[in-house]
PDB file of C-alpha atoms in Angstrom:
ATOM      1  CA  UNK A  36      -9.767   8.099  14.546  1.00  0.00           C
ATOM      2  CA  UNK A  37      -6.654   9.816  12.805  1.00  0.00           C
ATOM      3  CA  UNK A  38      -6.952  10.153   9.098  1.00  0.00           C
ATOM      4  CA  UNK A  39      -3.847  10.680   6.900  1.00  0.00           C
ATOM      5  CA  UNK A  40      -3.882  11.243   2.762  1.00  0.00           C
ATOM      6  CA  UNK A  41      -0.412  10.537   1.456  1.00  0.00           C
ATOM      7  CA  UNK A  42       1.361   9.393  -1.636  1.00  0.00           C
ATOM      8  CA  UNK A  43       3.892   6.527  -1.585  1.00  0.00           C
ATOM      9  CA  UNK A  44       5.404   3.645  -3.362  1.00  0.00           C
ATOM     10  CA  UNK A  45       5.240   0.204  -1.526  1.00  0.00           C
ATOM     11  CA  UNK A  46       8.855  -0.563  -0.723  1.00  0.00           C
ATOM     12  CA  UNK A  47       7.532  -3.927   0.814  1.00  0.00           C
ATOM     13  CA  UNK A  48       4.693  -6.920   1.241  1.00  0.00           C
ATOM     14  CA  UNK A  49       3.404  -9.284   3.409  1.00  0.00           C
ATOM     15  CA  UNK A  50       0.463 -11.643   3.116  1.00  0.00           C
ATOM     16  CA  UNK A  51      -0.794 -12.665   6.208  1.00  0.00           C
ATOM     17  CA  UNK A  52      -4.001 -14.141   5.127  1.00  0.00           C
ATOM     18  CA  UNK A  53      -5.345 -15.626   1.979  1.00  0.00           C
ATOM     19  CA  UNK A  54      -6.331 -11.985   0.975  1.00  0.00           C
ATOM     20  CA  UNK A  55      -4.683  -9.493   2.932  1.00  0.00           C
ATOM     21  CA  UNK A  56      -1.269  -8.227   3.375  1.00  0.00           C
ATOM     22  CA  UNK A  57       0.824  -5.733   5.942  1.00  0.00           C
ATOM     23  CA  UNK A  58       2.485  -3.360   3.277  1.00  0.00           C
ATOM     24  CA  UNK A  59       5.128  -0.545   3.369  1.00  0.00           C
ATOM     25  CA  UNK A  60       5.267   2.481   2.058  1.00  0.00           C
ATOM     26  CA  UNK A  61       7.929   5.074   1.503  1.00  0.00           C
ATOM     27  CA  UNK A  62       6.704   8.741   1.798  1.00  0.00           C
ATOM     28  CA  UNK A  63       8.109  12.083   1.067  1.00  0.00           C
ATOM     29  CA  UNK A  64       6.217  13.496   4.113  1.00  0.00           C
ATOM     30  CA  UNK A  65       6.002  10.960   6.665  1.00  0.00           C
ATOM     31  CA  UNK A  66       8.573   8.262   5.710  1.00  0.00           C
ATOM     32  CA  UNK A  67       8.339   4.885   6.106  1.00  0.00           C
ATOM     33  CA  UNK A  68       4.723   3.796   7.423  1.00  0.00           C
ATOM     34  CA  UNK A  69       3.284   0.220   8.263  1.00  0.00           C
ATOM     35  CA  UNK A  70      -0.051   0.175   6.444  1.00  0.00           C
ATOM     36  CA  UNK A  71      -2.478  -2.731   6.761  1.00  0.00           C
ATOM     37  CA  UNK A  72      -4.511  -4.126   4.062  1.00  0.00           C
ATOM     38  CA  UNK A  73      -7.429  -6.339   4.072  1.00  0.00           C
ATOM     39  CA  UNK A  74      -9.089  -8.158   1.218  1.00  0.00           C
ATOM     40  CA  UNK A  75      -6.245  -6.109  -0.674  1.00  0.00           C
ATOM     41  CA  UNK A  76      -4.971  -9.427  -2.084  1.00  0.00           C
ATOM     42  CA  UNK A  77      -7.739 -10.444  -3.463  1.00  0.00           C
ATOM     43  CA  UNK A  78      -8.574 -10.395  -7.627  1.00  0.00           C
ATOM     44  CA  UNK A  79     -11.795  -8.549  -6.526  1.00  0.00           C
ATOM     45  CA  UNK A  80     -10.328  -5.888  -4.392  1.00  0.00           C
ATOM     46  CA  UNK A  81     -10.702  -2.011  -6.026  1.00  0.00           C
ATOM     47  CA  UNK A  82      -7.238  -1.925  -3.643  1.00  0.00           C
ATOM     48  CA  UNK A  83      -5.282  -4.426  -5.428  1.00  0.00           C
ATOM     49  CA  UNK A  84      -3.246  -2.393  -8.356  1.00  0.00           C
ATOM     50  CA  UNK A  85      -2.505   0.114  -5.778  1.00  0.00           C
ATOM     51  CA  UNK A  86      -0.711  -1.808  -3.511  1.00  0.00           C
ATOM     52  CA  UNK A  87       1.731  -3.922  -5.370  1.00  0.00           C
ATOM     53  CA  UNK A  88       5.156  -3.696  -4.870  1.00  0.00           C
ATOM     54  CA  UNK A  89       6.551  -0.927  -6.238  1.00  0.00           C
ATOM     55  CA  UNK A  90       3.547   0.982  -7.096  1.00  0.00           C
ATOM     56  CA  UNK A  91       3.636   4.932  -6.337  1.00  0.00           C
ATOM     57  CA  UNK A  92       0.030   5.389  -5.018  1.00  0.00           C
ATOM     58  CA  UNK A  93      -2.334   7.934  -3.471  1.00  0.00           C
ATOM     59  CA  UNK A  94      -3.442   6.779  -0.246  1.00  0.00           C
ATOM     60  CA  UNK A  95      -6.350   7.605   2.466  1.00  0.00           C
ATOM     61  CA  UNK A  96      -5.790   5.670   5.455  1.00  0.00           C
ATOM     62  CA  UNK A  97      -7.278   5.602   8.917  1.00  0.00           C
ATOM     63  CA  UNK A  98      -5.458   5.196  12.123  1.00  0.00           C
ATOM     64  CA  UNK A  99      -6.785   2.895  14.904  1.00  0.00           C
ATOM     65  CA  UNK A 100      -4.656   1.413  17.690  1.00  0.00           C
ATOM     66  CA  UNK A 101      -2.084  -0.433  16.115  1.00  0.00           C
ATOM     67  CA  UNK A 102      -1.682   0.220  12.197  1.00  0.00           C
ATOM     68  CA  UNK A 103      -2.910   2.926   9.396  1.00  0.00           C
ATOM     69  CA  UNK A 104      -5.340   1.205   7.697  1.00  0.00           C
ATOM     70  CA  UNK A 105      -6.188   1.497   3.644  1.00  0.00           C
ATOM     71  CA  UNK A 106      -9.724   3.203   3.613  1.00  0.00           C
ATOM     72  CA  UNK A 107      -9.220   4.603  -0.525  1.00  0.00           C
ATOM     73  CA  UNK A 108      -6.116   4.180  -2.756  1.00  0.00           C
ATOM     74  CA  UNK A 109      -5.738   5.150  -6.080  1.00  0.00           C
ATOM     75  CA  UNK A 110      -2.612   4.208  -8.356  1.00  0.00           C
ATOM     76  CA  UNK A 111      -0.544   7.068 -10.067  1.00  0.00           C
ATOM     77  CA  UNK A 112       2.234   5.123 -11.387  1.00  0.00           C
ATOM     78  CA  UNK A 113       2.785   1.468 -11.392  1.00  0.00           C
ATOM     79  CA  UNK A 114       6.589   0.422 -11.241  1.00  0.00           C
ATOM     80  CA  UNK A 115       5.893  -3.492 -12.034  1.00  0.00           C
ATOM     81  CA  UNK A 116       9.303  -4.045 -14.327  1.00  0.00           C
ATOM     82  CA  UNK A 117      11.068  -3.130 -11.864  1.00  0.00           C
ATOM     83  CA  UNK A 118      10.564  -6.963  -9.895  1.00  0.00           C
ATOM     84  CA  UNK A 119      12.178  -8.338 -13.400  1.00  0.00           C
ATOM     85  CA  UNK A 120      15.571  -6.585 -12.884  1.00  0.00           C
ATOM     86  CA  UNK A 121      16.879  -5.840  -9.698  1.00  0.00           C
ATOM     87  CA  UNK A 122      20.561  -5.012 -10.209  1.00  0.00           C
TER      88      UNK A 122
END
């Protein structure tokens, strides 16, 4: 199992469950990577400030067959006003 500690900011979201949610992130060494995220959705999930859109975030994820997976996250910088004001 490939393991891969990176920092990124979630560019975009997608809940595909009542609590989880197929997120990507932008990264300065790797690009953009498809990261998937279960429970993360939930209000009880440790993962849940960290991946919001537009939070910059340290990530440890795991690597099975299909998708990185989030195994630790921990938020640097959150970016929230930025959902208030596009333009």
């Amino acid at each position: 199992m490939e393991e891969l500690e990176t920092k990124g900011l979630v560019i975009s979201e997608v809940r595909t469950g009542e609590a989880d949610k197929i997120l990507t992130l932008l990264t300065a060494e790797h690009g953009k990577i498809t990261v998937s995220g279960k429970g993360v959705a939930s209000l009880k999930s440790r993962h849940m400030p960290a991946t919001q859109l537009f939070s910059y975030s340290s990530f440890n994820l795991k690597k099975t067959k299909k998708y990185f997976y989030i195994a630790d996250s921990d938020l640097i910088e959150p970016f929230f006003d930025i959902r208030y004001d596009v333009n």
